Every structure is written in structure tokens, then in C-alpha cells.
């Protein structure tokens, strides 16, 4: 907000909406997405940068989790990892996501399923193990603040997992199974049906691994069901439910190994939506409810000389988040689109320690029992001026039951130039309310915290060449943030959460794709991030270059990922030392169609056997391999 000239320049601005299709190419002008504007919208007119990872990209990755796919395909996106499978929660957990240096682990990046927020009601962060590939028809990633449409937690961006049913009548069943390094097993079974106005999907999965270190086992069960019915041509209703349970163990850092650090986590989600689409106007009203049950043993150090002994208690929590959303979008005059909506969220839960040994055996010690709510209204107006210009402006009024009111504006302008060139500029505000954990649970809690705030300024350019076979996009951004919540050390006592942190990030993101011929495509994306105040899990450089070959019965894809300047340790309150990692990963995947109903697949990861860490003290596995079958009936 100190950069007044930049603010004036970009007050009516809108960023590049660079997208990629299922083969890794940037999507053609005119492609439709839903995340950046609630209703289905031509990507040229969006007021934010959106990347799309399609169903074929997800399928070709052969991964049970969506996060590795997004890290490869989306510039500026990164996730933490600690092993071959699973992320866990609590101490030693991985699965933290970041966009442009803003962390989902701190609640600054929101994950959605079909537009509904997904985060732990007490802690405020996403649960990475719940986001499985079996859910996704595609994934849309908003790179930059989306708080006008989605409120708090969308400060740094949004990951929207879009589910899809069958498009033609019939029944289709698919089974995927694979086995590989470290006794790792992954399986998924999906049945899809469509008959007339009815659609249905039912999926189940089971994944497990021993892990590449002792006491690093992971086991996960997942289930998903989705039903839809078209009442009329203009009205339809859909409902879904998603359940996942995982058992995870974490061995501790190699310099401080742990014993009995085990977790038993259950997460659930359900939603119901009624949608309408009359062409000139469309909208929806939806209800969603998320819940979780966590049982955690923090374990103890394996060092016999350490005084840390087995804990006499276990951490327990039940959390919940429910919401009601309504929006309607309408075209009142030529070139216009007005969208208005209302959101209501209620979130919270209870946490306690239950003693299983010692003098207090059988007793319960309360930690927190808290529920908060938010209510918000927003409006967004988009206006086309002739064939070469689109203006966009929006604002949100958001009220928190504990913290008061927050105004959130954004604005943008898009130029549709000759030779398939798109030039866009934007300015938008993002914000985040402090979580229940930060205000009321565990030192360094502080009930007097204020919201975090930031402004994002962006300029972007994209173009298609060679009749759309060659595409590229590049965008530059600057982020200016204040009031970040930081645990500040205090002499002689525990640290205290305070609004003393700042964001001063700038960067460049670029991507390109070339369809060489019917069988070959190549693609690449790169991001550079400069941070005045470094944070964990946000690399300075991230480059991915990939190639895909598909002909006849064969499919081969390969990719090289280069990461440099990845912080695994940072200074806090003037204390500690900074550590960074640089590494190169080479992955290779292949598939052979042995019969109409049978495919054989294999993948190799980190084939250069690089030594590296993402979470400090948790070395990643070296070369690994998986192979299996896909059957479709």
C-alpha cells in the first residue's frame, strides 16, 4: 500500500489467466473456468491468474495425491513432502502448500472442492491427505488473492478441486492398482453412471507404505460418492460425500528420532447444491459441512540420555465447519456480467488431552472449545468495451464474529490485442483472520490478534502462435503485506503471537507449450520468487520441463524439475540460522494398452537419486519405482 504509483496504475487491472489443457498446453482463448468468478466464464475476462490441470494430466501422473501434480504443473505452487506416500499432521507433518511465498499451512491458501472451503475448523489449515486424485475431474488454481469471492484463507490463492460426472449415458467402472518401492501399495476403484437426467459416481481407495525410514508407515482409506439430477434444462441438483481415514507415524528428524509418534485422523465432507442456468443469468445455493476427528500421540525422543519419556496423555480433537452460500450472475446489457453473492461460515470445535497413564489416568484436560462465524456479501461487475477491452471491479464486505468488519476490493483491465495477444493488469486485496489455534490454543496464543492484509499487483502477457500449436504466457507480480502473525520470543517465558510480520515479495512466472505433432508435445513452466522476509517451503527458483509422447498403444512422459533456494530453516525473531536446499529431480512415466480394457503402467521418481530435504531433518527417498495395471469395464 506504500506503492501509490503502482496502485494508481493498476487500479483498473486484471491479470493473465494462463491455463493448460490435459496435454500440458496453454488453453486456447475462449476456454471456460469457474473458480475465478463463481459462474462459468471465458478465461479472457477473469480478474485473476488461473492455472488449470486437466483430467488427463492428473491421470498420467499416476499419483494418489494431487499435490505432486500441481507442484509440477503450476508455476509459483509448491508443496512439502517427507516420504514416498502420505503427509500426516502435527509435529513432523508435510503437505504444506504455498503460492508465491504464502503458505497454506498458515491458512493463507484455501482449498475448495466444487467451490466449498476445506480446512480444519480449529487450526485453519488444509488437510493434505484428504485431496486425492480420485476426486478430481480437473483442478483450477488461482495464483494470487481471491478474497473477494472466497474471503479469509484465500489471501494467497485458491486450489479448487472440480469433480465431474459422465457426459454420455452408460456405466463405466475403472480399477487402478500399483505396487512399488518400500512396500508401497496404491489402489482405487471408481464406478460412474449416467442415465437420462441422473448421474452418479462412487469411488474407493486404499493406499499404504512402510516408508523409507523406520517408524514411517502410512495407511489411508478413502471413499467418495456424488449424485446429480437435472430437474429441468435450467435447474439441477447435486450432492456428494467424501470420507478419508489415515494412520500415520512420523520418525522425527534424523538428528532427533522419535518413538510412538502416531496419528489416527478421520476427515469428512458433504454438500448439497441447487444450480440454475438460463443463459443470461445463472447461479446456485449450496450447503456444505466438513468435520474431523483427530487422535494424536506426540511420541518421545529415542535418545536414551534424553529426559523426554512417553507421554501420559493423547491429544484429541473434533472440529467442524459448515456453510451456506448463494450467488447469482446476470447479464443486464451487452457485454456486462454482474455477480452478487452471500456466504455464511460457522467453524470451530473442541480439543482436549486424555490421560492414559500416571496419576491422572482416565482424566480429561480441556484445551479449547470454541465456535466462531463469518458472514459476507460481495459483488463483482465485468464490462466488455468493444472487442478489445474488458473492465472488472469487485468488492466484498466480510464480518467476523470476533474481529469485526473487513472491506476487500479488487479491479482489473484486459486488452484483447491482434495476433491472439492478451495483455492484463490487476490490483487486488487479500486478507486472513487469525485462527482459533492462534488466538486460543497452546502457547503462543493471543486473543488480541488482528487480521493479516496484503495487496497484490500484477501485469501479464500471453499469446498463441502457429495456429495455436505454440503458446506462452508470462506475468510479473508484487505483493505488499502487513500484520502477519508471528510468534515473537520473550525473555523468561513462552513466545507470543503478534501482528509484526510483513510480506514484500516480487516475482516472475512463465509457461510455454508446443504441440510438435500428433504424437509429441513439450511444455515448461518457471517461477522466480524474491522475498525480503524468507519463509519455509517457498523456493526462489522452480523450473519444470516435460515431454509427452502418445502413439498407438504407447504413452510416455518425462519431466525434470529444478528447485533452488528452498528454505528449510529461517531466522525467527532474530534467532536461528537460515538453510536452503537446491536439487534436480527426474521423473519418468509410461503406459501400454495391452487390451481395450487393460493398461499396464509404470513410473520412476527421482531417477537421478538426488539427496535432498524439503522438511528439515527429513531426507527424501532416493530413486523409487511403482508399476501396476488399469482396468476399465
XYZ file of C-alpha atoms in Angstrom:
633
model
C 0.000 0.000 0.000
C 3.096 2.171 0.177
C 3.463 1.845 -3.621
C 0.897 4.530 -4.531
C 2.033 4.975 -8.167
C 1.700 1.243 -8.747
C -1.710 1.238 -7.094
C -2.932 4.083 -9.328
C -1.557 2.383 -12.410
C -3.224 -0.946 -11.662
C -6.457 0.134 -10.009
C -8.437 -0.966 -13.060
C -6.368 -4.042 -13.777
C -6.688 -7.771 -14.388
C -4.003 -10.479 -14.635
C -3.129 -13.142 -17.137
C -5.327 -16.180 -16.881
C -2.755 -18.646 -18.152
C -4.230 -22.136 -18.417
C -3.042 -25.513 -19.560
C -5.102 -28.307 -21.041
C -4.930 -32.048 -20.450
C -1.848 -32.408 -22.637
C 0.039 -29.650 -20.855
C -0.598 -26.930 -23.448
C -1.775 -23.463 -22.508
C -5.505 -23.445 -23.133
C -6.900 -21.635 -26.163
C -8.514 -18.251 -25.854
C -12.174 -18.684 -25.006
C -11.685 -21.587 -22.560
C -14.164 -21.648 -19.663
C -13.373 -21.898 -15.930
C -15.451 -21.498 -12.765
C -13.099 -20.671 -9.873
C -12.220 -17.072 -10.640
C -15.779 -15.831 -10.897
C -18.207 -18.473 -9.465
C -20.082 -18.828 -12.801
C -18.653 -20.383 -15.987
C -16.596 -17.646 -17.645
C -14.443 -17.050 -20.699
C -10.905 -17.002 -19.342
C -10.017 -13.831 -21.213
C -12.197 -11.812 -18.856
C -11.099 -13.155 -15.472
C -9.725 -10.699 -12.871
C -7.083 -13.147 -11.614
C -4.444 -15.607 -12.780
C -5.809 -19.157 -13.096
C -3.958 -22.357 -13.988
C -5.905 -25.493 -14.865
C -4.642 -29.059 -14.566
C -6.894 -31.320 -16.612
C -8.074 -34.885 -16.092
C -5.552 -36.425 -18.481
C -2.637 -34.676 -16.786
C -3.870 -35.976 -13.438
C -4.268 -39.498 -14.811
C -0.841 -39.511 -16.490
C 0.867 -38.512 -13.225
C -0.156 -41.876 -11.697
C -0.202 -40.332 -8.217
C -2.729 -40.936 -5.409
C -2.262 -37.340 -4.169
C -2.990 -34.196 -6.177
C -0.202 -32.085 -4.656
C 2.783 -33.528 -6.596
C 0.875 -32.982 -9.850
C 0.211 -29.323 -9.007
C 3.831 -28.704 -7.972
C 4.984 -29.924 -11.387
C 2.372 -28.148 -13.491
C 1.619 -24.825 -11.753
C 4.267 -22.066 -11.600
C 4.568 -20.497 -8.158
C 2.981 -23.521 -6.446
C 4.985 -25.783 -4.106
C 4.192 -28.435 -1.503
C 6.256 -30.012 1.256
C 6.913 -33.758 1.442
C 8.741 -36.168 3.730
C 8.436 -39.606 2.047
C 7.003 -41.749 -0.722
C 3.384 -41.501 0.450
C 1.357 -39.534 2.992
C 1.800 -36.196 4.759
C 0.340 -36.516 8.250
C -0.488 -33.698 10.687
C 1.033 -32.194 13.843
C 4.799 -32.355 14.513
C 6.852 -33.551 11.554
C 3.945 -33.184 9.139
C 4.357 -32.401 5.445
C 1.755 -31.440 2.841
C 2.071 -27.701 3.415
C 1.237 -25.766 0.244
C 2.468 -22.356 -0.792
C 1.701 -19.924 -3.596
C 4.100 -17.064 -4.268
C 5.546 -17.463 -0.770
C 2.187 -17.501 1.024
C 1.625 -20.703 2.982
C -1.491 -22.851 3.193
C -0.106 -24.301 6.427
C -0.663 -20.863 7.949
C -4.149 -20.669 6.415
C -3.137 -18.275 3.628
C -4.102 -20.575 0.720
C -7.610 -22.045 0.533
C -8.512 -25.476 -0.826
C -12.014 -25.940 -2.246
C -13.966 -28.936 -3.501
C -16.509 -27.721 -6.055
C -16.232 -24.238 -4.573
C -16.717 -25.275 -0.931
C -13.933 -24.409 1.577
C -11.965 -27.318 3.055
C -9.921 -26.633 6.181
C -9.550 -27.797 9.756
C -12.058 -25.858 11.868
C -9.700 -25.270 14.820
C -6.319 -24.933 13.114
C -7.471 -23.200 9.914
C -5.191 -25.105 7.531
C -5.925 -27.629 4.733
C -5.509 -31.372 5.403
C -3.307 -32.513 2.510
C -4.038 -36.245 2.760
C -7.730 -35.596 2.018
C -7.043 -34.263 -1.506
C -6.829 -37.372 -3.643
C -6.732 -37.718 -7.420
C -9.831 -39.924 -7.423
C -11.899 -36.807 -6.590
C -10.733 -34.619 -9.439
C -12.090 -34.069 -12.925
C -9.750 -31.096 -13.048
C -8.084 -28.659 -10.662
C -8.187 -24.878 -11.033
C -5.535 -22.894 -9.150
C -5.966 -19.158 -8.584
C -2.482 -17.673 -8.238
C -2.974 -14.514 -6.206
C -5.612 -13.230 -3.776
C -9.188 -14.492 -4.223
C -10.623 -12.942 -1.064
C -13.343 -11.001 -2.900
C -15.082 -14.259 -3.810
C -13.855 -16.617 -1.073
C -12.986 -14.434 1.921
C -10.403 -15.240 4.595
C -7.865 -18.010 3.925
C -7.909 -17.159 0.177
C -5.333 -14.453 0.862
C -2.611 -16.042 -1.273
C -4.737 -18.055 -3.675
C -7.198 -20.904 -4.128
C -6.959 -24.552 -5.183
C -10.375 -25.690 -6.436
C -10.846 -29.442 -6.980
C -13.622 -29.710 -9.563
C -15.459 -33.039 -9.646
C -17.113 -34.211 -12.858
C -19.604 -36.913 -13.829
C -20.041 -38.798 -17.090
C -21.088 -36.794 -20.139
C -22.791 -39.660 -22.060
C -25.305 -42.284 -20.963
C -23.850 -45.564 -19.769
C -21.953 -47.279 -16.974
C -18.181 -47.224 -16.594
C -16.017 -48.886 -13.960
C -12.286 -48.386 -13.530
C -9.748 -50.105 -11.288
C -6.171 -48.897 -10.734
C -3.648 -50.855 -8.669
C 0.092 -50.492 -8.252
C 2.961 -51.736 -6.101
C 6.476 -50.398 -5.644
C 9.374 -49.271 -3.513
C 9.231 -49.610 0.281
C 6.287 -51.994 0.134
C 4.059 -49.226 -1.220
C 0.582 -50.121 -2.484
C -1.927 -47.826 -4.158
C -5.423 -48.833 -5.311
C -8.556 -47.044 -6.491
C -11.908 -48.300 -7.765
C -14.429 -45.959 -9.424
C -17.884 -46.539 -10.865
C -19.616 -43.882 -12.943
C -23.123 -43.989 -14.316
C -25.326 -41.695 -16.357
C -28.889 -42.393 -17.400
C -31.062 -39.626 -18.767
C -31.101 -36.838 -16.205
C -29.312 -38.823 -13.499
C -25.550 -39.028 -12.903
C -23.658 -40.845 -10.195
C -20.086 -41.558 -9.138
C -18.830 -43.853 -6.388
C -15.094 -44.227 -5.640
C -12.989 -46.014 -3.070
C -9.241 -46.191 -2.466
C -6.688 -47.863 -0.244
C -3.020 -46.782 -0.086
C -0.199 -47.811 2.238
C 3.582 -47.805 2.599
C 6.247 -48.877 5.061
C 8.164 -45.689 4.268
C 11.869 -45.301 3.517
C 12.734 -44.847 7.216
C 11.856 -46.898 10.274
C 8.629 -45.829 12.015
C 7.372 -44.022 8.902
C 4.425 -46.196 7.931
C 1.316 -44.680 6.376
C -2.087 -46.205 5.622
C -5.133 -44.499 4.123
C -8.726 -45.452 3.275
C -10.841 -43.143 1.119
C -14.391 -43.085 -0.207
C -16.323 -40.637 -2.362
C -19.881 -40.540 -3.749
C -21.575 -37.949 -5.947
C -25.157 -37.844 -7.243
C -26.701 -35.375 -9.653
C -30.146 -34.872 -11.187
C -31.263 -32.478 -13.912
C -34.689 -31.269 -12.822
C -35.235 -29.210 -15.976
C -32.958 -27.813 -18.655
C -32.332 -24.812 -16.398
C -32.293 -26.417 -12.937
C -30.230 -29.250 -11.462
C -29.350 -30.559 -8.022
C -26.235 -32.394 -6.839
C -24.977 -33.870 -3.579
C -21.734 -35.510 -2.549
C -19.899 -37.007 0.418
C -16.190 -37.655 0.890
C -14.604 -39.659 3.734
C -10.946 -40.388 4.386
C -9.146 -42.018 7.293
C -5.402 -42.341 7.660
C -2.984 -43.795 10.174
C 0.426 -42.159 10.095
C 3.677 -42.461 12.012
C 6.479 -39.933 11.938
C 10.048 -40.920 12.876
C 11.262 -37.444 13.836
C 14.243 -35.633 12.364
C 17.301 -37.792 11.736
C 19.145 -35.791 14.396
C 16.327 -36.322 16.922
C 14.477 -39.574 16.169
C 11.111 -40.201 17.781
C 9.205 -43.222 19.004
C 5.452 -43.840 19.146
C 4.650 -40.595 17.272
C 1.405 -41.878 15.771
C -1.725 -40.267 14.360
C -5.235 -41.531 13.656
C -7.115 -38.985 11.565
C -10.638 -39.089 10.098
C -11.922 -36.340 7.794
C -15.343 -35.973 6.181
C -17.162 -33.604 3.858
C -20.700 -33.428 2.469
C -22.536 -30.843 0.390
C -25.826 -30.222 -1.408
C -26.268 -27.646 -4.182
C -29.164 -26.450 -6.323
C -27.992 -24.737 -9.515
C -29.717 -22.763 -12.260
C -28.609 -21.670 -15.721
C -30.861 -19.635 -18.011
C -28.062 -18.344 -20.219
C -28.395 -14.671 -19.349
C -28.481 -15.500 -15.667
C -27.071 -18.391 -13.650
C -26.395 -19.153 -10.015
C -26.559 -21.604 -7.133
C -27.415 -22.038 -3.490
C -25.387 -24.634 -1.592
C -24.858 -26.045 1.878
C -21.696 -27.815 2.999
C -20.456 -29.433 6.191
C -16.893 -30.574 6.946
C -15.815 -32.446 10.056
C -12.783 -34.153 11.543
C -11.717 -36.421 14.385
C -8.029 -36.389 15.347
C -6.221 -38.707 17.796
C -2.509 -37.961 18.158
C 0.318 -39.364 20.251
C 3.197 -36.873 20.056
C 5.683 -39.619 20.987
C 9.027 -39.189 22.704
C 12.681 -38.990 21.704
C 14.558 -42.237 21.113
C 17.746 -40.923 22.740
C 18.214 -42.907 25.998
C 20.032 -39.910 27.524
C 17.070 -37.614 26.892
C 14.733 -36.942 29.827
C 11.754 -36.932 27.466
C 9.694 -40.044 28.311
C 6.483 -41.500 26.855
C 3.609 -39.031 27.164
C 0.978 -39.828 29.770
C -1.720 -38.269 27.565
C -3.037 -38.308 23.995
C -4.292 -35.293 22.069
C -7.892 -35.486 20.835
C -9.985 -33.072 18.799
C -13.293 -32.797 16.991
C -13.633 -29.947 14.536
C -16.346 -28.807 12.182
C -17.059 -26.235 9.532
C -20.467 -25.592 7.979
C -21.524 -23.020 5.468
C -24.324 -21.699 3.305
C -23.530 -19.899 0.051
C -25.689 -18.178 -2.563
C -24.721 -16.379 -5.718
C -26.429 -15.234 -8.896
C -24.790 -13.905 -12.024
C -26.693 -11.949 -14.669
C -26.123 -10.166 -17.977
C -28.242 -6.991 -17.901
C -26.898 -5.292 -21.030
C -24.498 -6.081 -23.836
C -21.009 -7.036 -22.688
C -21.874 -6.987 -18.972
C -21.858 -9.620 -16.243
C -22.872 -8.759 -12.679
C -22.326 -11.361 -9.944
C -23.598 -10.965 -6.383
C -23.407 -13.418 -3.533
C -23.662 -14.085 0.196
C -21.589 -16.527 2.302
C -22.104 -17.717 5.866
C -19.459 -19.886 7.572
C -19.560 -21.374 11.077
C -16.429 -23.152 12.278
C -14.740 -24.390 15.427
C -14.557 -27.477 17.600
C -13.132 -28.834 20.793
C -9.694 -30.150 21.746
C -8.514 -31.965 24.851
C -5.836 -34.229 26.280
C -6.913 -37.616 27.625
C -4.575 -39.239 30.130
C -3.786 -42.916 29.514
C -1.136 -43.397 32.232
C 0.061 -41.938 35.532
C -1.894 -40.476 38.404
C -4.392 -38.768 36.084
C -5.174 -41.877 34.063
C -8.714 -41.703 32.653
C -8.996 -37.941 33.198
C -9.614 -35.313 30.514
C -7.840 -31.937 30.356
C -9.626 -29.310 28.246
C -7.621 -27.266 25.736
C -10.293 -25.397 23.776
C -13.999 -25.437 22.979
C -14.728 -22.586 20.612
C -17.027 -21.710 17.703
C -16.836 -18.587 15.529
C -18.637 -17.433 12.409
C -18.298 -15.191 9.381
C -20.957 -13.614 7.177
C -20.143 -11.769 3.971
C -21.636 -10.234 0.853
C -19.850 -9.494 -2.392
C -20.461 -8.057 -5.825
C -18.365 -8.218 -8.997
C -19.037 -6.291 -12.216
C -17.387 -7.136 -15.524
C -17.944 -4.978 -18.612
C -16.702 -5.528 -22.143
C -15.965 -2.410 -24.199
C -15.993 -3.353 -27.862
C -13.956 -6.406 -28.856
C -10.621 -5.308 -27.393
C -11.223 -4.295 -23.765
C -12.735 -5.798 -20.598
C -13.046 -3.941 -17.277
C -13.612 -5.648 -13.954
C -14.206 -4.435 -10.401
C -15.403 -6.181 -7.267
C -15.752 -5.695 -3.517
C -16.516 -7.886 -0.500
C -17.802 -6.874 2.925
C -16.850 -9.568 5.431
C -17.827 -9.636 9.120
C -16.150 -11.913 11.691
C -17.995 -12.582 14.966
C -14.857 -11.803 16.998
C -12.809 -9.432 14.812
C -15.295 -7.121 13.124
C -15.574 -5.982 9.501
C -13.124 -6.226 6.609
C -13.507 -4.491 3.211
C -11.902 -6.301 0.258
C -11.671 -4.599 -3.184
C -10.136 -5.731 -6.468
C -10.062 -4.321 -10.008
C -8.669 -5.184 -13.422
C -8.422 -4.402 -17.123
C -7.792 -6.794 -20.018
C -6.700 -5.836 -23.536
C -7.565 -8.320 -26.308
C -4.998 -7.370 -28.940
C -4.358 -8.500 -32.529
C -2.396 -11.700 -33.240
C -4.059 -13.523 -30.302
C -2.268 -11.382 -27.699
C -3.765 -10.835 -24.246
C -2.397 -8.059 -22.008
C -3.750 -7.775 -18.477
C -3.129 -5.747 -15.332
C -4.623 -6.090 -11.870
C -4.717 -4.975 -8.258
C -6.431 -6.947 -5.503
C -6.542 -7.167 -1.732
C -6.243 -10.402 0.240
C -6.778 -10.956 3.962
C -6.817 -13.664 6.619
C -8.466 -13.773 10.021
C -6.407 -15.338 12.839
C -7.388 -18.942 13.539
C -8.828 -20.368 16.749
C -5.463 -22.057 17.380
C -3.560 -18.769 17.035
C -5.935 -16.936 19.376
C -6.898 -19.562 21.969
C -4.865 -22.800 21.767
C -1.349 -23.541 23.010
C 1.402 -21.014 23.671
C 1.948 -18.605 21.933
C -1.822 -17.959 21.677
C -3.059 -14.354 21.764
C -6.794 -13.432 21.677
C -5.968 -9.831 20.667
C -4.668 -10.623 17.180
C -5.852 -8.671 14.132
C -6.424 -9.802 10.510
C -3.479 -10.154 8.130
C -3.714 -7.987 4.984
C -1.932 -7.742 1.639
C -2.163 -6.182 -1.815
C -1.165 -7.994 -4.997
C -0.249 -6.037 -8.166
C 0.190 -7.875 -11.438
C 0.831 -7.476 -15.169
C 0.644 -10.361 -17.631
C 1.036 -11.175 -21.316
C 0.065 -14.277 -23.296
C -0.061 -15.230 -26.960
C -0.798 -18.107 -29.323
C 1.343 -18.725 -32.400
C 1.485 -21.263 -35.235
C -2.301 -21.627 -35.326
C -2.376 -22.349 -31.604
C 0.311 -25.063 -31.614
C 2.768 -22.786 -29.775
C 1.574 -20.855 -26.737
C 3.273 -18.885 -23.997
C 2.442 -16.684 -21.040
C 4.424 -14.562 -18.603
C 3.355 -12.473 -15.630
C 5.065 -10.248 -13.072
C 3.703 -9.611 -9.580
C 4.426 -7.631 -6.443
C 2.941 -8.438 -3.005
C 2.881 -5.911 -0.157
C 1.539 -7.330 3.113
C 1.313 -6.340 6.755
C 0.058 -7.594 10.131
C 1.368 -11.121 9.554
C 1.060 -13.249 12.679
C 4.470 -14.185 14.068
C 5.449 -15.996 17.266
C 7.678 -13.393 18.932
C 10.215 -14.673 21.536
C 10.041 -13.197 25.052
C 12.683 -13.287 27.761
C 11.981 -15.787 30.511
C 8.669 -17.026 29.162
C 6.995 -18.559 26.124
C 6.712 -16.701 22.785
C 3.588 -14.683 21.978
C 1.715 -14.402 18.658
C 1.798 -10.819 17.403
C 0.917 -8.952 14.192
C 4.509 -7.908 13.473
C 5.303 -9.748 10.236
C 5.466 -8.236 6.756
C 5.364 -9.526 3.179
C 7.467 -7.893 0.500
C 7.531 -10.428 -2.339
C 8.080 -9.940 -6.047
C 8.348 -12.494 -8.798
C 8.054 -13.690 -12.360
C 6.078 -16.684 -13.620
C 6.278 -18.071 -17.140
C 4.976 -21.070 -19.037
C 5.082 -22.297 -22.623
C 3.913 -25.304 -24.611
C 4.478 -26.573 -28.151
C 2.463 -29.223 -29.919
C 5.165 -30.515 -32.251
C 2.970 -33.063 -33.993
C 0.179 -35.532 -33.465
C 2.322 -37.630 -31.101
C 4.677 -35.155 -29.409
C 4.137 -32.217 -27.048
C 6.618 -30.356 -24.864
C 5.884 -27.888 -22.090
C 7.711 -25.905 -19.442
C 6.978 -23.551 -16.577
C 9.251 -21.430 -14.395
C 8.805 -19.210 -11.368
C 11.180 -16.809 -9.642
C 10.334 -15.502 -6.177
C 12.163 -12.762 -4.290
C 11.269 -12.479 -0.587
C 12.538 -9.703 1.657
C 11.401 -11.860 4.585
C 12.052 -15.532 3.682
C 9.589 -18.229 4.686
C 9.765 -22.017 4.676
C 8.821 -24.130 1.650
C 8.854 -21.284 -0.902
C 11.694 -21.810 -3.427
C 13.419 -18.879 -5.078
C 13.602 -20.774 -8.380
C 11.311 -23.573 -9.608
C 11.560 -24.945 -13.143
C 9.776 -27.891 -14.714
C 10.322 -29.106 -18.289
C 8.350 -32.024 -19.655
C 7.750 -34.015 -22.843
C 4.851 -36.296 -23.768
C 4.653 -38.969 -26.476
C 1.428 -40.817 -27.312
C 1.030 -43.073 -30.333
C -0.859 -46.267 -30.850
C -0.794 -48.314 -27.682
C 2.064 -46.404 -26.064
C 2.205 -43.345 -23.837
C 5.452 -41.980 -22.383
C 6.027 -38.805 -20.398
C 9.074 -37.443 -18.678
C 9.875 -34.347 -16.688
C 12.807 -32.651 -14.996
C 12.211 -30.368 -12.025
C 14.828 -27.923 -10.758
C 14.386 -26.290 -7.349
C 16.844 -23.768 -5.892
C 16.821 -21.500 -2.869
C 14.268 -23.597 -0.982
C 14.329 -22.502 2.665
C 14.251 -25.405 5.122
C 15.125 -23.151 8.102
C 14.680 -19.393 8.622
C 15.555 -16.913 11.337
C 12.719 -16.127 13.763
C 12.779 -13.084 15.996
C 16.447 -12.539 15.141
C 17.339 -16.057 16.275
C 18.410 -19.211 14.451
C 20.146 -19.750 11.130
C 18.917 -19.935 7.551
C 19.350 -23.105 5.492
C 18.437 -23.659 1.840
C 18.293 -26.649 -0.496
C 18.970 -26.972 -4.237
C 18.084 -30.142 -6.143
C 17.153 -31.637 -9.521
C 14.556 -34.417 -9.895
C 13.951 -36.578 -12.969
C 10.689 -38.494 -13.273
C 9.616 -40.948 -15.989
C 6.176 -42.489 -16.612
C 4.900 -44.946 -19.180
C 1.754 -46.804 -20.141
C 0.972 -49.626 -22.597
C -2.549 -50.545 -23.706
C -2.471 -54.339 -23.718
C -6.188 -54.662 -24.486
C -9.191 -52.409 -24.825
C -9.919 -52.912 -21.117
C -6.345 -53.297 -19.774
C -3.407 -50.896 -19.469
C -0.039 -51.565 -17.874
C 1.739 -48.624 -16.259
C 4.986 -47.779 -14.510
C 6.582 -44.696 -13.031
C 10.010 -43.842 -11.671
C 10.726 -40.840 -9.466
C 13.956 -39.106 -8.513
C 15.772 -41.337 -11.002
C 18.963 -39.296 -10.507
C 18.897 -40.413 -6.851
C 19.294 -36.837 -5.612
C 19.914 -36.295 -1.906
C 17.670 -33.512 -0.625
C 15.321 -32.386 2.125
C 12.132 -30.337 1.989
C 11.268 -30.622 5.678
C 14.439 -30.037 7.690
C 15.758 -33.285 9.153
C 13.582 -35.479 6.946
C 15.682 -36.676 3.982
C 13.583 -37.609 0.972
C 13.833 -41.084 -0.593
C 16.232 -41.566 -3.449
C 15.143 -43.344 -6.658
C 11.769 -45.100 -6.350
C 9.609 -47.117 -8.747
C 5.968 -48.172 -8.993
C 4.155 -50.374 -11.521
C 0.636 -51.647 -11.916
C -2.496 -52.060 -14.003
C -5.541 -50.041 -15.037
C -8.710 -51.881 -15.964
C -11.827 -50.311 -17.454
C -15.152 -52.073 -17.901
